[in-house]
XYZ file of N, CA and C in Angstrom:
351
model
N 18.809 9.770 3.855
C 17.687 10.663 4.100
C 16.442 9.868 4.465
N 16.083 10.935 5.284
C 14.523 9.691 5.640
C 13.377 10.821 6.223
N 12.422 10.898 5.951
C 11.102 11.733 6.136
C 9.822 10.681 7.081
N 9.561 11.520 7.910
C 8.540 11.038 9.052
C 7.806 11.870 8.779
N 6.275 11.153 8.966
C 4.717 11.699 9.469
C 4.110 11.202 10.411
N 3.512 11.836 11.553
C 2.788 10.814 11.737
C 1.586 11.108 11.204
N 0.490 10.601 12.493
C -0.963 10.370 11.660
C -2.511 9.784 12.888
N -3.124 10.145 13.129
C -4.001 9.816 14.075
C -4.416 10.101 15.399
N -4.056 10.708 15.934
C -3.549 11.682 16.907
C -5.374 12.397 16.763
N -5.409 12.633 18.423
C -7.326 13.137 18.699
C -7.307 12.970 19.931
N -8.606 13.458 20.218
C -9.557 13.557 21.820
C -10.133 12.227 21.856
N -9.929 11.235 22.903
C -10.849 9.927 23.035
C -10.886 10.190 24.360
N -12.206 8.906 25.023
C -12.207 9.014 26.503
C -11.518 8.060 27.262
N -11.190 8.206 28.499
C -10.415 6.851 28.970
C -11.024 5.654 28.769
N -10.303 4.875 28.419
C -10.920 3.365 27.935
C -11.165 2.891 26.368
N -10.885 4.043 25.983
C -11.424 4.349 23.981
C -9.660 3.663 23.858
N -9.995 3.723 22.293
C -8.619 3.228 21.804
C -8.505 3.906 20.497
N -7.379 4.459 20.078
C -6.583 5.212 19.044
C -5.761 3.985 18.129
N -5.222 4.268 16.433
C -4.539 3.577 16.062
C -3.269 4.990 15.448
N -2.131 4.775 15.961
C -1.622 6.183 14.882
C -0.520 5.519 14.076
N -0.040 6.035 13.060
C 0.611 5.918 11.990
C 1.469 6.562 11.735
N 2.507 5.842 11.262
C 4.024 6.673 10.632
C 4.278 6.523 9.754
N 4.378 7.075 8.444
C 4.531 6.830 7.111
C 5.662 7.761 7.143
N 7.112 6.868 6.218
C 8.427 6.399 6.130
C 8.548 6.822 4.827
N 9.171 7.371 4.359
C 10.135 7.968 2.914
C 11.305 7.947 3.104
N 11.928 7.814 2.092
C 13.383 8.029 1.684
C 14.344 6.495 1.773
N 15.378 6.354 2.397
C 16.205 5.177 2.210
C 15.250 3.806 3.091
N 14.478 3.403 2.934
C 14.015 2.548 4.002
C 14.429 1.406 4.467
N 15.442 0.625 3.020
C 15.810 -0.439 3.116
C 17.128 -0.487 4.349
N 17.867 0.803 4.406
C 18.701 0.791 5.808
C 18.425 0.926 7.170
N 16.846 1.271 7.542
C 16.617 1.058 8.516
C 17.159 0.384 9.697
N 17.743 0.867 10.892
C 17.775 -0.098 12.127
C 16.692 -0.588 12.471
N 15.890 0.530 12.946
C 15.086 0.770 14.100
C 13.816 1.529 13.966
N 12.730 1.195 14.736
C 12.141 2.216 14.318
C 11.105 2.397 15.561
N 10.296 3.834 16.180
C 9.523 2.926 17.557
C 8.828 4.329 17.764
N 8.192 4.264 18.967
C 7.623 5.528 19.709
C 7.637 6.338 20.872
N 8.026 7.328 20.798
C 8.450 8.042 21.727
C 6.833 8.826 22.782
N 6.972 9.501 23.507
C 6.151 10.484 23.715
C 6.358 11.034 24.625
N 5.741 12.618 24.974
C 5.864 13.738 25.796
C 4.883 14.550 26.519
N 4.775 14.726 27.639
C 4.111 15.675 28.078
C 4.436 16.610 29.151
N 4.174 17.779 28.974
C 4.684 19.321 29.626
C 5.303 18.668 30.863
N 6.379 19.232 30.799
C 7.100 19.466 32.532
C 8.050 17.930 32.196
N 7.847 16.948 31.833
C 8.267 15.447 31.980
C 9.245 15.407 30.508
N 10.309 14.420 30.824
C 11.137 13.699 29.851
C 10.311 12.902 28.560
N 11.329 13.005 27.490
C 10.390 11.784 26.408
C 10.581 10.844 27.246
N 9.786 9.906 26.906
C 9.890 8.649 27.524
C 9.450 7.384 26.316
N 10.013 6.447 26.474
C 9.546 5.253 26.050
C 8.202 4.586 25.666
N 7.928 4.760 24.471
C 6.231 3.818 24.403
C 6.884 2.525 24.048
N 7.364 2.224 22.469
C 7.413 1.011 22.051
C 8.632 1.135 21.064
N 9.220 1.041 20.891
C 10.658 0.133 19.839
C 10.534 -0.948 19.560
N 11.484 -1.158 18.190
C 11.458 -2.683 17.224
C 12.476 -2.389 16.426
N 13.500 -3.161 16.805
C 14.716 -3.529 15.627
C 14.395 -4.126 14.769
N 14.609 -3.204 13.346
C 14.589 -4.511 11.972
C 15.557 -4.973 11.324
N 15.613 -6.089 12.026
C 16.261 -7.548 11.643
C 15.860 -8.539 11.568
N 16.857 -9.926 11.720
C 15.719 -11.135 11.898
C 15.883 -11.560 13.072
N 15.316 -11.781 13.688
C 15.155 -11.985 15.166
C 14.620 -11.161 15.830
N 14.776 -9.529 15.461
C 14.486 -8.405 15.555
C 13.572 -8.729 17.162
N 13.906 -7.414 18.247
C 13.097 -7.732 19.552
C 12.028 -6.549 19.300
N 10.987 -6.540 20.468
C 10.325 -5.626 20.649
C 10.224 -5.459 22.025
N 10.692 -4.086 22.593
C 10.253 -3.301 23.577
C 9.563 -2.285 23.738
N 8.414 -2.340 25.208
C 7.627 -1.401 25.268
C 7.573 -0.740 26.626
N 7.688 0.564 26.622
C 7.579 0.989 27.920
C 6.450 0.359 29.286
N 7.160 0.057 30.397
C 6.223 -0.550 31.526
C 5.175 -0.343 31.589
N 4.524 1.332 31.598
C 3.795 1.604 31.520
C 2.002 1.403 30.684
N 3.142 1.149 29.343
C 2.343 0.834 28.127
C 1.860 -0.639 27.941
N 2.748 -1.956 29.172
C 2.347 -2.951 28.117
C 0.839 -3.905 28.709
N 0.529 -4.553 27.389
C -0.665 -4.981 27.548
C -1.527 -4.356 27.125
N -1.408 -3.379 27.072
C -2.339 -2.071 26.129
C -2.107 -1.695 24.793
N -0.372 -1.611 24.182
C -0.511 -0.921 23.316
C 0.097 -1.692 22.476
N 0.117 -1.651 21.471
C 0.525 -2.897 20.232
C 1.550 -2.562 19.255
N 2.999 -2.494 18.894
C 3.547 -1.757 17.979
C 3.403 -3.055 16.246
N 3.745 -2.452 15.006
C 3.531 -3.224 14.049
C 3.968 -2.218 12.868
N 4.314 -3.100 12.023
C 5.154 -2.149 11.062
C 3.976 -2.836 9.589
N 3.840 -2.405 8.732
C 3.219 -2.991 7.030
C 4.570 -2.694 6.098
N 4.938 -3.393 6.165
C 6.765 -3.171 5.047
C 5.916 -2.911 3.401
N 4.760 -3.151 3.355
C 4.534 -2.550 1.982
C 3.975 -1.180 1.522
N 3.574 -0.813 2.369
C 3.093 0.512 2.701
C 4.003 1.209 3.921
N 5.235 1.136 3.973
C 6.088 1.425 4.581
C 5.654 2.235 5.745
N 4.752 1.844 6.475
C 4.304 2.698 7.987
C 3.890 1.534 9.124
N 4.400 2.345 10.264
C 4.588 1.860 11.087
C 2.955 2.228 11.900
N 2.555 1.362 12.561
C 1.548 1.641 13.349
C 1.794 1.701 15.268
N 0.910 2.149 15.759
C 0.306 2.308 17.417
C -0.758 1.820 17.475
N -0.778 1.225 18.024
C -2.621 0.329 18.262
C -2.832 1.030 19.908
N -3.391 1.521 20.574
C -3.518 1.683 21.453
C -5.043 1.822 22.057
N -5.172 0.566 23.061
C -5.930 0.696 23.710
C -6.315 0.503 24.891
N -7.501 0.649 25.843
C -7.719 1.061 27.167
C -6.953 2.317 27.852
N -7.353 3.419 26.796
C -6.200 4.575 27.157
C -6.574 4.944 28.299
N -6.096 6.152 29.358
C -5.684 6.375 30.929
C -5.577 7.819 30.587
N -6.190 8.811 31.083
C -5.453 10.084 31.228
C -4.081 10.160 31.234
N -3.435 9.211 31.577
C -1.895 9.706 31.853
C -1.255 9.269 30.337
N -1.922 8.907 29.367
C -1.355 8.846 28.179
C -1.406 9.918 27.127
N -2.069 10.855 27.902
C -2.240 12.253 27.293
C -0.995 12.742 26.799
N -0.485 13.025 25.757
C 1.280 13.479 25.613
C 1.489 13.569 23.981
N 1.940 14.203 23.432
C 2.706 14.570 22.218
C 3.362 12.940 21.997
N 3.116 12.334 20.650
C 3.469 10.890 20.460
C 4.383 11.433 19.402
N 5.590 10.990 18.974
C 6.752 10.969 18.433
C 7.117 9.736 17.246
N 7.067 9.805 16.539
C 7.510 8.500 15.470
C 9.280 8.918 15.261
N 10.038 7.991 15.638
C 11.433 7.691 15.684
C 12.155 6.777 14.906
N 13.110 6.798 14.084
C 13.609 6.184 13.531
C 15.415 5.953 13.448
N 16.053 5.207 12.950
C 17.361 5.034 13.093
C 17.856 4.371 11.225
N 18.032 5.239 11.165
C 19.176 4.978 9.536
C 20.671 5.407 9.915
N 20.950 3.789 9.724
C 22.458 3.872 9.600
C 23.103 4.757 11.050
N 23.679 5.160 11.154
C 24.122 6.072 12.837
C 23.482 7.233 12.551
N 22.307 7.518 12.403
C 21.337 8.870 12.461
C 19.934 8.491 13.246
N 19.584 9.455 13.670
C 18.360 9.155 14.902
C 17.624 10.547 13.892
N 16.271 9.993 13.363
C 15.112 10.830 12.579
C 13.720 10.789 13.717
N 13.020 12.266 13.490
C 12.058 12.062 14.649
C 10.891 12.683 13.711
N 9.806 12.008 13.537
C 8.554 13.008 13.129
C 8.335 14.292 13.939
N 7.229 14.788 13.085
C 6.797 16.286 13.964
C 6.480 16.491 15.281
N 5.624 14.566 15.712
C 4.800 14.524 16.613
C 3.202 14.627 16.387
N 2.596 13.927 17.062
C 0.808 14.444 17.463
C 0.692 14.148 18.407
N -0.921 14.768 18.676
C -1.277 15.061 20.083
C -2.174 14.215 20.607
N -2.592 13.365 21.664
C -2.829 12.506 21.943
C -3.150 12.594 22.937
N -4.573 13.095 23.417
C -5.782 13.405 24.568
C -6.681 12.838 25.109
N -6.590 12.450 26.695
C -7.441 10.815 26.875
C -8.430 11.674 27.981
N -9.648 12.056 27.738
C -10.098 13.105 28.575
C -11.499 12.510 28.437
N -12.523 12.650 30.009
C -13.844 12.262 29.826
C -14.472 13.990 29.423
């Protein structure tokens, strides 16, 4: 079992920067995976950022996103962060916190995430 939130999710202007948060319950120590998804009307989820936890563990981030957005986990406060900045109108989209326990794929509720002058 595993429970997602996210967290930070708002109106900024292009160029502002957001941090959002995923706070993790339940089995944590089985974790695969854990990363960010996001959505907006008419378009596919698509790819922000993923991170396998292991040792060596990689990190991928959607093309779009990199250089801008920062993924990072606090293993003691079991949440995962989004650092995101120099946002773009086109990052406007429903952000997704995703996870992987054991062969199960867990998805937060989502927030909303508005890059508007």
């Amino acid at each position: 079992q595993l429970q997602l939130v996210e967290s930070g999710g708002g109106l900024v202007q292009p160029g502002g920067s957001l941090r959002l948060g995923c706070a993790a319950s339940g089995s944590i120590s089985s974790l695969n995976a854990m990363g960010w998804y996001r959505q907006s009307p008419g378009k596919e989820r698509e790819l922000v950022a993923t991170t396998t936890i292991t040792r060596g563990g990689t990190i991928n981030y959607g093309d779009s996103v990199k250089g801008r957005f920062t993924i990072s986990r606090d293993n003691v406060k079991n949440t995962m962060y989004l650092q995101m900045n120099s946002l773009k109108p086109e990052d406007t989209a429903v952000y997704y916190c995703y996870a992987q326990l054991r062969l199960r794929n867990y998805w937060g509720q989502g927030t909303q995430v508005t890059v508007s002058s």
